[in-house]
DNA sequence: TGTACATCAGTGAACGCGCGTTCACTGATGTAC
DNA sequence: TGTACATCAGTGAACGCGCGTTCACTGATGTAC
């Protein structure tokens, strides 16, 4: 949809420079990594003078920040596409959907390592993205876990912190695969382990003991 | 130990420029992030000409690569210190030690975010560190899980992929806290959940069902 | 419908900078005899 | 022990570059009357 706007007009006024800049920045970040993208290059590839960019973004971080926001959206989009391809209310479908959330997350990282690193890099820590840029992906995970709970696949003792554990494990394994520190299968092993872990099913008393010891 | 060597000599020949360069690079990366450190600045802070660096490192990546290797070592050092502070063969001590591995990992990330990001950034993916730079930390985790198994704290069904799950979860939560996407308590919630998850204790038949469904 | 004018969104030249790296060089060191 | 000499580890000047950003400007657009 951005591309329509980009091609819509030519001449002195561009038409939709903002969209074109973000889209071109996306291209260059994907290809070279966020650290090797310059304002001048982005402008040049669009055929616009470097200074034109400053009519739309106050500085480089702002452009990359805007890009980061759209990448978070892309990630959530892909997760939603994956989810929609698995209809049905059965336990099997629910489990497949839950898994798909993690697999889509990992696939996005694998297919777009530089974009993924932009989202979860220093710019994120500096708060250059929307505060809630990642909230769609988070919400999908929450819903997935609610569905899993509904079919009895989540031990109540594990439920409260499940979102955090699952996100951390999926994010960590994705990152470590990108870093070349874990093999690509890791994501599936992690998802296997997570499902087992969520199931829990230790007797309540036993769980209590575990927690007590752990807190000491 | 590096500082002795650095201060050992003065004059035309430095004495141990390699160690001094790495140590100064460490300082600057910690303060400004790896992307904002230059060869010239490192050399200047040591009081040496920029070109001197090239007698010891072929290029910038090589210097940062060498630094990365030492940071992985620092991380493992801190984990070992934490482990040694918890002696004893009791189940309680074992659990505390296991937890300490994760807490030390997180603390290192929290106290040295820029160094941590250097270790697990693009340079790592490019193979600029030793292939086995992270192997000490990994080995500590393996040993920790073996200890945990020995006291019966790890369900045999969960054991095979436990290292990967645990590393991914600890790494992921550390990263997400650095990114400002999870609150600092996340690491403790994750460690709680991991201990419960390792305990597992679902009946074997039930586990099988779970796995079968998951693989579909 | 036509026109005046404010506003918007570009241009292009320039500023000032720090960067990674190379090169020819030289002072210091250590070793063989 | 003294000396010649190869090697090592520095210097300092320079190359060539691309960068983020600013500035005075101008062409295009849209709106009020």
Tab-separated table of C-alpha atoms (C1' of nucleotides) in Angstrom:
chain	number	residue	atom	x	y	z
A	1	UNK	CA	0.000	0.000	0.000
A	2	UNK	CA	2.893	2.300	0.630
A	3	UNK	CA	4.203	1.636	-2.866
A	4	UNK	CA	1.052	3.043	-4.496
A	5	UNK	CA	1.561	6.276	-2.697
A	6	UNK	CA	5.219	6.310	-3.582
A	7	UNK	CA	4.550	5.912	-7.267
A	8	UNK	CA	1.480	8.115	-7.260
A	9	UNK	CA	3.193	11.325	-8.181
A	10	UNK	CA	6.419	12.501	-9.670
A	11	UNK	CA	8.011	15.869	-10.114
A	12	UNK	CA	9.015	18.539	-7.717
A	13	UNK	CA	6.696	17.383	-5.001
A	14	UNK	CA	7.080	13.778	-4.211
A	15	UNK	CA	3.643	12.874	-3.002
A	16	UNK	CA	4.390	10.714	-0.031
A	17	UNK	CA	7.983	11.170	0.937
A	18	UNK	CA	7.419	9.945	4.483
A	19	UNK	CA	6.266	6.532	3.321
A	20	UNK	CA	8.954	6.390	0.658
A	21	UNK	CA	11.680	7.234	3.168
A	22	UNK	CA	10.570	4.574	5.620
A	23	UNK	CA	10.229	2.009	2.880
A	24	UNK	CA	13.651	2.822	1.443
A	25	UNK	CA	15.193	2.804	4.902
A	26	UNK	CA	13.655	-0.611	5.431
A	27	UNK	CA	15.323	-1.850	2.276
A	28	UNK	CA	18.717	-0.503	3.254
A	29	UNK	CA	18.569	-1.640	6.860
A	30	UNK	CA	17.522	-5.103	5.737
A	31	UNK	CA	20.450	-5.224	3.338
A	32	UNK	CA	23.206	-3.599	5.369
A	33	UNK	CA	22.152	-3.381	8.984
A	34	UNK	CA	20.947	-0.301	10.798
A	35	UNK	CA	24.487	0.849	11.581
A	36	UNK	CA	25.390	1.094	7.938
A	37	UNK	CA	22.525	3.159	6.697
A	38	UNK	CA	22.836	6.902	6.196
A	39	UNK	CA	20.304	9.624	5.651
A	40	UNK	CA	22.106	10.602	2.476
A	41	UNK	CA	21.891	7.118	1.035
A	42	UNK	CA	18.203	6.795	1.800
A	43	UNK	CA	17.512	10.150	0.168
A	44	UNK	CA	19.713	9.382	-2.816
A	45	UNK	CA	18.023	6.054	-3.555
A	46	UNK	CA	14.684	7.813	-3.666
A	47	UNK	CA	16.123	10.530	-5.871
A	48	UNK	CA	15.628	13.338	-3.417
A	49	UNK	CA	18.129	15.702	-1.883
A	50	UNK	CA	19.483	14.853	1.586
A	51	UNK	CA	17.966	17.937	3.109
A	52	UNK	CA	14.452	17.003	1.997
A	53	UNK	CA	14.408	14.310	4.673
A	54	UNK	CA	14.552	16.947	7.373
A	55	UNK	CA	11.167	18.305	6.396
A	56	UNK	CA	9.700	15.037	7.654
A	57	UNK	CA	12.020	13.720	10.348
A	58	UNK	CA	13.943	15.842	12.805
A	59	UNK	CA	16.932	13.509	12.726
A	60	UNK	CA	18.201	10.078	11.856
A	61	UNK	CA	16.972	8.411	15.005
A	62	UNK	CA	13.478	9.642	14.241
A	63	UNK	CA	13.527	7.996	10.821
A	64	UNK	CA	14.857	4.737	12.201
A	65	UNK	CA	12.394	4.983	15.050
A	66	UNK	CA	9.512	5.274	12.632
A	67	UNK	CA	10.900	2.322	10.724
A	68	UNK	CA	11.146	0.288	13.908
A	69	UNK	CA	7.496	0.862	14.614
A	70	UNK	CA	6.502	-0.472	11.226
A	71	UNK	CA	8.705	-3.520	11.657
A	72	UNK	CA	6.968	-4.430	14.883
A	73	UNK	CA	3.760	-4.226	12.910
A	74	UNK	CA	5.121	-6.445	10.165
A	75	UNK	CA	6.031	-9.035	12.747
A	76	UNK	CA	2.531	-8.994	14.196
A	77	UNK	CA	1.075	-9.135	10.677
A	78	UNK	CA	2.987	-12.289	9.894
A	79	UNK	CA	1.930	-13.858	13.142
A	80	UNK	CA	-1.693	-13.054	12.342
A	81	UNK	CA	-1.425	-14.543	8.878
A	82	UNK	CA	-0.041	-17.719	10.391
A	83	UNK	CA	-2.807	-17.826	12.974
A	84	UNK	CA	-5.554	-17.331	10.409
A	85	UNK	CA	-4.286	-20.276	8.406
A	86	UNK	CA	-5.174	-22.553	11.319
A	87	UNK	CA	-8.922	-22.306	11.941
A	88	UNK	CA	-10.978	-24.321	14.378
A	89	UNK	CA	-11.643	-24.619	18.069
A	90	UNK	CA	-10.211	-28.108	18.576
A	91	UNK	CA	-7.404	-28.726	21.025
A	92	UNK	CA	-5.184	-29.691	18.118
A	93	UNK	CA	-5.871	-26.453	16.290
A	94	UNK	CA	-5.310	-24.473	19.457
A	95	UNK	CA	-1.955	-26.105	20.033
A	96	UNK	CA	-0.971	-25.542	16.424
A	97	UNK	CA	-1.893	-21.904	16.667
A	98	UNK	CA	0.096	-21.471	19.843
A	99	UNK	CA	3.104	-22.981	18.196
A	100	UNK	CA	2.599	-20.868	15.107
A	101	UNK	CA	2.988	-17.700	17.158
A	102	UNK	CA	6.489	-18.751	18.137
A	103	UNK	CA	7.416	-20.132	14.759
A	104	UNK	CA	6.335	-16.923	13.022
A	105	UNK	CA	8.366	-14.881	15.483
A	106	UNK	CA	11.425	-16.964	14.791
A	107	UNK	CA	10.874	-17.004	11.032
A	108	UNK	CA	10.624	-13.264	10.969
A	109	UNK	CA	13.913	-12.985	12.829
A	110	UNK	CA	15.547	-15.507	10.530
A	111	UNK	CA	14.287	-13.892	7.337
A	112	UNK	CA	14.951	-10.335	8.445
A	113	UNK	CA	17.853	-10.451	10.870
A	114	UNK	CA	18.827	-6.829	10.430
A	115	UNK	CA	15.287	-5.585	10.844
A	116	UNK	CA	14.842	-7.802	13.874
A	117	UNK	CA	18.017	-6.446	15.415
A	118	UNK	CA	16.840	-2.918	14.769
A	119	UNK	CA	13.652	-3.609	16.731
A	120	UNK	CA	15.491	-5.064	19.670
A	121	UNK	CA	18.580	-2.928	19.681
A	122	UNK	CA	19.819	0.171	21.453
A	123	UNK	CA	17.195	2.321	19.720
A	124	UNK	CA	14.534	0.336	21.516
A	125	UNK	CA	16.282	0.811	24.844
A	126	UNK	CA	16.422	4.550	24.108
A	127	UNK	CA	12.654	4.592	23.676
A	128	UNK	CA	12.761	5.683	20.048
A	129	UNK	CA	9.795	3.489	19.153
A	130	UNK	CA	6.222	3.785	20.300
A	131	UNK	CA	5.904	2.716	23.867
A	132	UNK	CA	3.468	0.065	22.728
A	133	UNK	CA	5.060	-0.843	19.414
A	134	UNK	CA	5.326	-4.463	20.441
A	135	UNK	CA	1.888	-4.664	21.993
A	136	UNK	CA	0.196	-6.429	19.101
A	137	UNK	CA	2.645	-9.329	19.199
A	138	UNK	CA	2.341	-9.389	22.954
A	139	UNK	CA	-1.429	-9.478	22.752
A	140	UNK	CA	-1.323	-12.371	20.313
A	141	UNK	CA	0.804	-14.281	22.781
A	142	UNK	CA	-1.570	-13.497	25.632
A	143	UNK	CA	-4.536	-14.674	23.566
A	144	UNK	CA	-2.687	-17.803	22.538
A	145	UNK	CA	-2.011	-18.656	26.144
A	146	UNK	CA	-5.610	-17.979	27.069
A	147	UNK	CA	-6.726	-20.395	24.379
A	148	UNK	CA	-4.248	-22.944	25.658
A	149	UNK	CA	-5.556	-22.487	29.193
A	150	UNK	CA	-9.092	-23.020	27.947
A	151	UNK	CA	-8.231	-26.460	26.598
A	152	UNK	CA	-6.450	-27.339	29.823
A	153	UNK	CA	-2.952	-27.225	28.379
A	154	UNK	CA	-1.623	-24.849	30.998
A	155	UNK	CA	-1.052	-25.795	34.604
A	156	UNK	CA	-2.626	-23.069	36.775
A	157	UNK	CA	0.567	-22.951	38.819
A	158	UNK	CA	2.541	-21.946	35.730
A	159	UNK	CA	-0.051	-19.642	34.203
A	160	UNK	CA	0.699	-16.316	35.902
A	161	UNK	CA	4.173	-15.799	34.457
A	162	UNK	CA	3.672	-17.877	31.352
A	163	UNK	CA	3.670	-14.972	28.902
A	164	UNK	CA	6.998	-13.758	30.157
A	165	UNK	CA	8.616	-17.169	30.153
A	166	UNK	CA	7.362	-17.972	26.683
A	167	UNK	CA	8.319	-14.631	25.174
A	168	UNK	CA	11.748	-14.774	26.788
A	169	UNK	CA	12.382	-18.302	25.530
A	170	UNK	CA	11.208	-17.590	21.987
A	171	UNK	CA	13.031	-14.292	21.817
A	172	UNK	CA	16.192	-15.723	23.330
A	173	UNK	CA	16.324	-18.722	21.060
A	174	UNK	CA	15.662	-16.548	18.010
A	175	UNK	CA	18.458	-14.191	18.980
A	176	UNK	CA	20.911	-16.935	19.754
A	177	UNK	CA	20.221	-18.591	16.419
A	178	UNK	CA	20.836	-15.281	14.653
A	179	UNK	CA	24.073	-14.982	16.582
A	180	UNK	CA	25.097	-18.409	15.362
A	181	UNK	CA	25.270	-19.690	18.931
A	182	UNK	CA	22.412	-22.157	18.643
A	183	UNK	CA	21.465	-24.333	15.680
A	184	UNK	CA	18.313	-23.535	13.798
A	185	UNK	CA	16.397	-26.462	15.272
A	186	UNK	CA	16.667	-24.767	18.642
A	187	UNK	CA	13.411	-22.950	18.110
A	188	UNK	CA	11.528	-26.235	17.737
A	189	UNK	CA	13.219	-27.814	20.720
A	190	UNK	CA	12.342	-24.731	22.741
A	191	UNK	CA	8.716	-24.845	21.606
A	192	UNK	CA	8.550	-28.543	22.487
A	193	UNK	CA	9.956	-27.835	25.918
A	194	UNK	CA	7.605	-24.942	26.460
A	195	UNK	CA	4.565	-27.043	25.764
A	196	UNK	CA	5.722	-29.654	28.217
A	197	UNK	CA	6.585	-26.992	30.739
A	198	UNK	CA	3.203	-25.311	30.428
A	199	UNK	CA	1.477	-28.617	30.951
A	200	UNK	CA	3.235	-28.802	34.306
A	201	UNK	CA	0.874	-31.146	36.160
A	202	UNK	CA	2.977	-31.662	39.209
A	203	UNK	CA	0.730	-32.077	42.271
A	204	UNK	CA	0.057	-28.777	43.947
A	205	UNK	CA	1.966	-29.737	47.101
A	206	UNK	CA	5.035	-30.644	45.156
A	207	UNK	CA	4.959	-27.374	43.281
A	208	UNK	CA	4.731	-25.494	46.517
A	209	UNK	CA	7.842	-27.198	47.807
A	210	UNK	CA	9.714	-26.307	44.691
A	211	UNK	CA	8.783	-22.674	44.937
A	212	UNK	CA	9.637	-22.450	48.589
A	213	UNK	CA	13.103	-23.809	48.040
A	214	UNK	CA	13.629	-21.624	45.025
A	215	UNK	CA	12.836	-18.458	46.918
A	216	UNK	CA	15.343	-19.117	49.659
B	1	UNK	CA	46.648	-8.338	35.651
B	2	UNK	CA	46.408	-6.496	32.384
B	3	UNK	CA	46.845	-3.168	34.164
B	4	UNK	CA	50.224	-4.196	35.584
B	5	UNK	CA	51.494	-4.830	32.127
B	6	UNK	CA	49.996	-1.609	30.852
B	7	UNK	CA	51.722	0.458	33.476
B	8	UNK	CA	54.907	-1.571	33.418
B	9	UNK	CA	56.754	0.541	30.887
B	10	UNK	CA	56.618	3.961	29.428
B	11	UNK	CA	58.411	5.651	26.591
B	12	UNK	CA	58.670	4.883	22.957
B	13	UNK	CA	57.726	1.262	23.323
B	14	UNK	CA	54.579	0.781	25.215
B	15	UNK	CA	55.124	-2.593	26.790
B	16	UNK	CA	51.796	-4.279	26.271
B	17	UNK	CA	49.818	-2.310	23.774
B	18	UNK	CA	47.584	-5.241	22.928
B	19	UNK	CA	46.260	-5.505	26.452
B	20	UNK	CA	46.019	-1.735	26.773
B	21	UNK	CA	44.051	-1.450	23.538
B	22	UNK	CA	41.571	-4.103	24.537
B	23	UNK	CA	41.178	-2.628	27.977
B	24	UNK	CA	40.665	0.885	26.618
B	25	UNK	CA	38.249	-0.400	23.990
B	26	UNK	CA	36.344	-2.097	26.784
B	27	UNK	CA	36.049	1.195	28.595
B	28	UNK	CA	34.820	3.058	25.550
B	29	UNK	CA	32.398	0.387	24.407
B	30	UNK	CA	30.961	0.183	27.908
B	31	UNK	CA	30.494	3.931	27.959
B	32	UNK	CA	29.297	4.623	24.425
B	33	UNK	CA	28.306	1.376	22.769
B	34	UNK	CA	30.293	-0.542	20.196
B	35	UNK	CA	28.947	1.556	17.318
B	36	UNK	CA	30.346	4.733	18.733
B	37	UNK	CA	33.898	3.658	19.342
B	38	UNK	CA	36.654	4.494	16.886
B	39	UNK	CA	40.155	3.219	16.486
B	40	UNK	CA	41.446	6.752	16.712
B	41	UNK	CA	39.717	7.370	20.003
B	42	UNK	CA	41.020	4.175	21.540
B	43	UNK	CA	44.551	5.020	20.440
B	44	UNK	CA	44.271	8.622	21.591
B	45	UNK	CA	43.085	7.690	25.089
B	46	UNK	CA	46.122	5.479	25.485
B	47	UNK	CA	48.366	8.201	24.145
B	48	UNK	CA	49.493	6.350	21.085
B	49	UNK	CA	49.176	7.245	17.420
B	50	UNK	CA	46.252	5.777	15.483
B	51	UNK	CA	48.532	3.808	13.223
B	52	UNK	CA	50.184	2.004	16.112
B	53	UNK	CA	47.027	-0.058	16.530
B	54	UNK	CA	47.587	-1.650	13.154
B	55	UNK	CA	50.758	-3.324	14.327
B	56	UNK	CA	48.571	-5.457	16.584
B	57	UNK	CA	45.182	-5.731	14.927
B	58	UNK	CA	44.554	-5.915	11.202
B	59	UNK	CA	41.386	-3.843	11.470
B	60	UNK	CA	38.685	-2.554	13.731
B	61	UNK	CA	36.637	-5.734	13.713
B	62	UNK	CA	39.678	-7.635	14.912
B	63	UNK	CA	40.061	-5.347	17.917
B	64	UNK	CA	36.380	-5.563	18.795
B	65	UNK	CA	36.508	-9.299	18.198
B	66	UNK	CA	39.323	-9.670	20.670
B	67	UNK	CA	37.382	-7.551	23.124
B	68	UNK	CA	34.295	-9.707	22.647
B	69	UNK	CA	36.254	-12.792	23.560
B	70	UNK	CA	37.406	-11.262	26.819
B	71	UNK	CA	33.871	-10.159	27.661
B	72	UNK	CA	32.593	-13.699	27.320
B	73	UNK	CA	35.320	-14.634	29.761
B	74	UNK	CA	34.317	-11.911	32.177
B	75	UNK	CA	30.778	-13.199	32.127
B	76	UNK	CA	31.900	-16.723	32.930
B	77	UNK	CA	34.210	-15.359	35.639
B	78	UNK	CA	31.323	-13.645	37.363
B	79	UNK	CA	29.213	-16.746	37.148
B	80	UNK	CA	32.010	-18.745	38.723
B	81	UNK	CA	32.433	-16.266	41.535
B	82	UNK	CA	28.722	-16.502	42.249
B	83	UNK	CA	28.852	-20.304	42.199
B	84	UNK	CA	31.820	-20.467	44.554
B	85	UNK	CA	29.986	-18.371	47.096
B	86	UNK	CA	27.431	-21.148	47.486
B	87	UNK	CA	29.224	-24.280	48.715
B	88	UNK	CA	27.688	-27.559	49.749
B	89	UNK	CA	26.078	-30.609	48.221
B	90	UNK	CA	22.608	-30.140	49.672
B	91	UNK	CA	19.585	-29.841	47.448
B	92	UNK	CA	19.108	-26.304	48.686
B	93	UNK	CA	22.653	-25.339	47.775
B	94	UNK	CA	22.288	-26.994	44.402
B	95	UNK	CA	19.131	-25.064	43.638
B	96	UNK	CA	20.719	-21.843	44.786
B	97	UNK	CA	23.709	-22.447	42.565
B	98	UNK	CA	21.509	-23.180	39.580
B	99	UNK	CA	19.648	-19.981	40.152
B	100	UNK	CA	22.898	-18.067	40.611
B	101	UNK	CA	24.006	-18.993	37.105
B	102	UNK	CA	21.011	-17.222	35.648
B	103	UNK	CA	21.115	-14.305	38.037
B	104	UNK	CA	24.794	-13.694	37.290
B	105	UNK	CA	24.077	-13.789	33.569
B	106	UNK	CA	21.338	-11.240	33.960
B	107	UNK	CA	23.338	-9.051	36.319
B	108	UNK	CA	26.190	-8.944	33.882
B	109	UNK	CA	23.841	-7.832	31.127
B	110	UNK	CA	22.256	-5.241	33.368
B	111	UNK	CA	25.571	-3.847	34.615
B	112	UNK	CA	27.255	-3.889	31.223
B	113	UNK	CA	24.556	-3.490	28.615
B	114	UNK	CA	26.861	-2.236	25.897
B	115	UNK	CA	29.381	-4.999	26.470
B	116	UNK	CA	26.600	-7.548	26.536
B	117	UNK	CA	25.222	-6.238	23.266
B	118	UNK	CA	28.677	-6.407	21.746
B	119	UNK	CA	28.897	-10.102	22.616
B	120	UNK	CA	25.537	-10.924	21.140
B	121	UNK	CA	25.476	-8.545	18.223
B	122	UNK	CA	26.244	-8.684	14.526
B	123	UNK	CA	29.945	-9.244	15.222
B	124	UNK	CA	29.045	-12.524	16.838
B	125	UNK	CA	26.938	-13.543	13.858
B	126	UNK	CA	29.894	-12.696	11.628
B	127	UNK	CA	32.061	-15.092	13.583
B	128	UNK	CA	34.485	-12.443	14.780
B	129	UNK	CA	34.850	-14.124	18.158
B	130	UNK	CA	36.344	-17.458	19.013
B	131	UNK	CA	34.053	-20.219	17.912
B	132	UNK	CA	33.964	-21.357	21.513
B	133	UNK	CA	34.020	-17.986	23.228
B	134	UNK	CA	30.807	-18.725	25.048
B	135	UNK	CA	31.696	-22.294	25.922
B	136	UNK	CA	32.651	-21.632	29.544
B	137	UNK	CA	29.262	-20.118	30.346
B	138	UNK	CA	27.609	-22.945	28.464
B	139	UNK	CA	29.570	-25.527	30.400
B	140	UNK	CA	28.575	-23.932	33.689
B	141	UNK	CA	24.950	-24.245	32.681
B	142	UNK	CA	25.402	-27.877	31.665
B	143	UNK	CA	27.044	-28.652	34.997
B	144	UNK	CA	24.322	-26.820	36.854
B	145	UNK	CA	21.656	-28.869	35.151
B	146	UNK	CA	23.563	-32.077	35.859
B	147	UNK	CA	23.662	-31.162	39.519
B	148	UNK	CA	19.967	-30.424	39.421
B	149	UNK	CA	19.299	-33.775	37.780
B	150	UNK	CA	21.310	-35.494	40.473
B	151	UNK	CA	19.021	-34.168	43.192
B	152	UNK	CA	15.969	-35.157	41.188
B	153	UNK	CA	14.933	-31.637	40.281
B	154	UNK	CA	14.738	-32.338	36.563
B	155	UNK	CA	12.077	-34.471	34.963
B	156	UNK	CA	13.824	-36.937	32.623
B	157	UNK	CA	11.327	-36.031	29.907
B	158	UNK	CA	12.480	-32.422	30.002
B	159	UNK	CA	16.178	-33.100	30.468
B	160	UNK	CA	17.408	-33.493	26.877
B	161	UNK	CA	16.694	-29.963	25.701
B	162	UNK	CA	16.876	-28.319	29.075
B	163	UNK	CA	20.120	-26.448	28.430
B	164	UNK	CA	18.718	-24.832	25.343
B	165	UNK	CA	15.431	-23.880	26.943
B	166	UNK	CA	17.130	-22.436	30.001
B	167	UNK	CA	19.742	-20.495	28.068
B	168	UNK	CA	17.130	-19.142	25.676
B	169	UNK	CA	14.859	-18.047	28.516
B	170	UNK	CA	17.622	-16.401	30.514
B	171	UNK	CA	19.147	-14.758	27.482
B	172	UNK	CA	15.794	-13.629	26.165
B	173	UNK	CA	14.626	-12.143	29.420
B	174	UNK	CA	17.965	-10.376	29.921
B	175	UNK	CA	17.783	-8.872	26.446
B	176	UNK	CA	14.167	-7.824	26.766
B	177	UNK	CA	14.886	-6.125	30.074
B	178	UNK	CA	17.774	-4.245	28.469
B	179	UNK	CA	15.441	-3.223	25.672
B	180	UNK	CA	13.022	-1.866	28.230
B	181	UNK	CA	10.329	-4.284	27.079
B	182	UNK	CA	10.163	-6.309	30.284
B	183	UNK	CA	10.453	-5.095	33.861
B	184	UNK	CA	13.523	-6.000	35.827
B	185	UNK	CA	11.699	-8.595	37.923
B	186	UNK	CA	11.213	-10.621	34.760
B	187	UNK	CA	14.443	-12.474	35.339
B	188	UNK	CA	13.217	-13.788	38.678
B	189	UNK	CA	9.821	-14.724	37.339
B	190	UNK	CA	11.539	-16.553	34.518
B	191	UNK	CA	13.847	-18.391	36.900
B	192	UNK	CA	10.858	-19.361	39.058
B	193	UNK	CA	9.046	-20.678	36.013
B	194	UNK	CA	12.071	-22.552	34.821
B	195	UNK	CA	12.444	-24.403	38.062
B	196	UNK	CA	8.806	-25.439	37.970
B	197	UNK	CA	9.101	-26.379	34.325
B	198	UNK	CA	12.199	-28.506	34.909
B	199	UNK	CA	10.427	-30.328	37.697
B	200	UNK	CA	7.853	-31.355	35.120
B	201	UNK	CA	6.432	-34.513	36.699
B	202	UNK	CA	3.576	-35.033	34.300
B	203	UNK	CA	2.902	-38.789	33.891
B	204	UNK	CA	4.822	-40.254	30.983
B	205	UNK	CA	1.674	-41.082	29.012
B	206	UNK	CA	0.400	-37.574	29.247
B	207	UNK	CA	3.735	-36.199	28.097
B	208	UNK	CA	3.679	-38.443	25.087
B	209	UNK	CA	0.294	-37.143	24.072
B	210	UNK	CA	1.499	-33.610	24.350
B	211	UNK	CA	4.504	-34.237	22.177
B	212	UNK	CA	2.513	-36.086	19.552
B	213	UNK	CA	0.065	-33.261	19.189
B	214	UNK	CA	2.766	-30.696	19.157
B	215	UNK	CA	4.595	-32.318	16.275
B	216	UNK	CA	1.552	-32.427	13.993
C	1	DT	C1'	-13.585	31.740	-12.288
C	2	DG	C1'	-9.381	34.383	-11.390
C	3	DT	C1'	-6.036	36.054	-8.608
C	4	DA	C1'	-3.075	37.091	-4.413
C	5	DC	C1'	-0.677	35.070	-1.144
C	6	DA	C1'	0.603	31.964	2.696
C	7	DT	C1'	2.326	27.624	3.227
C	8	DC	C1'	4.355	23.464	2.037
C	9	DA	C1'	7.946	20.529	0.225
C	10	DG	C1'	11.492	20.510	-2.416
C	11	DT	C1'	16.842	22.101	-4.039
C	12	DG	C1'	21.811	22.462	-3.856
C	13	DA	C1'	25.722	24.122	-1.801
C	14	DA	C1'	28.243	24.185	2.137
C	15	DC	C1'	30.013	23.406	7.010
C	16	DG	C1'	32.733	20.969	9.830
C	17	DC	C1'	33.827	16.743	11.261
C	18	DG	C1'	35.827	12.240	12.442
C	19	DC	C1'	36.638	8.146	10.430
C	20	DG	C1'	39.586	3.748	8.888
C	21	DT	C1'	43.533	2.938	6.924
C	22	DT	C1'	48.171	3.497	4.501
C	23	DC	C1'	52.827	4.901	4.065
C	24	DA	C1'	57.501	6.111	4.566
C	25	DC	C1'	59.885	6.879	8.444
C	26	DT	C1'	62.609	6.171	12.933
C	27	DG	C1'	63.748	4.972	17.624
C	28	DA	C1'	64.351	0.899	20.644
C	29	DT	C1'	65.403	-3.808	21.357
C	30	DG	C1'	67.606	-8.110	21.255
C	31	DT	C1'	70.591	-11.435	19.236
C	32	DA	C1'	74.747	-13.575	16.813
C	33	DC	C1'	79.381	-13.486	16.682
D	1	DT	C1'	82.127	-7.423	26.470
D	2	DG	C1'	81.315	-4.841	22.159
D	3	DT	C1'	79.447	-4.233	17.936
D	4	DA	C1'	76.604	-4.928	13.595
D	5	DC	C1'	72.347	-5.584	12.178
D	6	DA	C1'	67.658	-7.528	11.689
D	7	DT	C1'	63.438	-6.920	13.677
D	8	DC	C1'	59.984	-4.893	16.282
D	9	DA	C1'	56.888	-1.229	17.669
D	10	DG	C1'	56.313	3.165	17.479
D	11	DT	C1'	55.432	8.206	14.769
D	12	DG	C1'	53.061	11.695	12.116
D	13	DA	C1'	51.278	13.202	8.008
D	14	DA	C1'	48.180	12.290	4.638
D	15	DC	C1'	44.428	10.147	1.641
D	16	DG	C1'	39.941	9.987	0.509
D	17	DC	C1'	35.715	9.521	2.131
D	18	DG	C1'	30.913	9.872	3.680
D	19	DC	C1'	28.468	11.608	7.223
D	20	DG	C1'	24.519	14.517	9.757
D	21	DT	C1'	22.817	18.672	9.526
D	22	DT	C1'	21.972	23.707	8.280
D	23	DC	C1'	20.799	27.456	5.360
D	24	DA	C1'	19.018	30.559	2.065
D	25	DC	C1'	16.545	29.601	-1.734
D	26	DT	C1'	12.540	28.383	-4.981
D	27	DG	C1'	8.951	25.822	-7.261
D	28	DA	C1'	4.284	23.895	-6.407
D	29	DT	C1'	-0.013	23.823	-4.079
D	30	DG	C1'	-4.210	25.181	-2.103
D	31	DT	C1'	-7.243	28.491	-0.117
D	32	DA	C1'	-9.826	32.981	0.696
D	33	DC	C1'	-12.083	36.380	-1.526
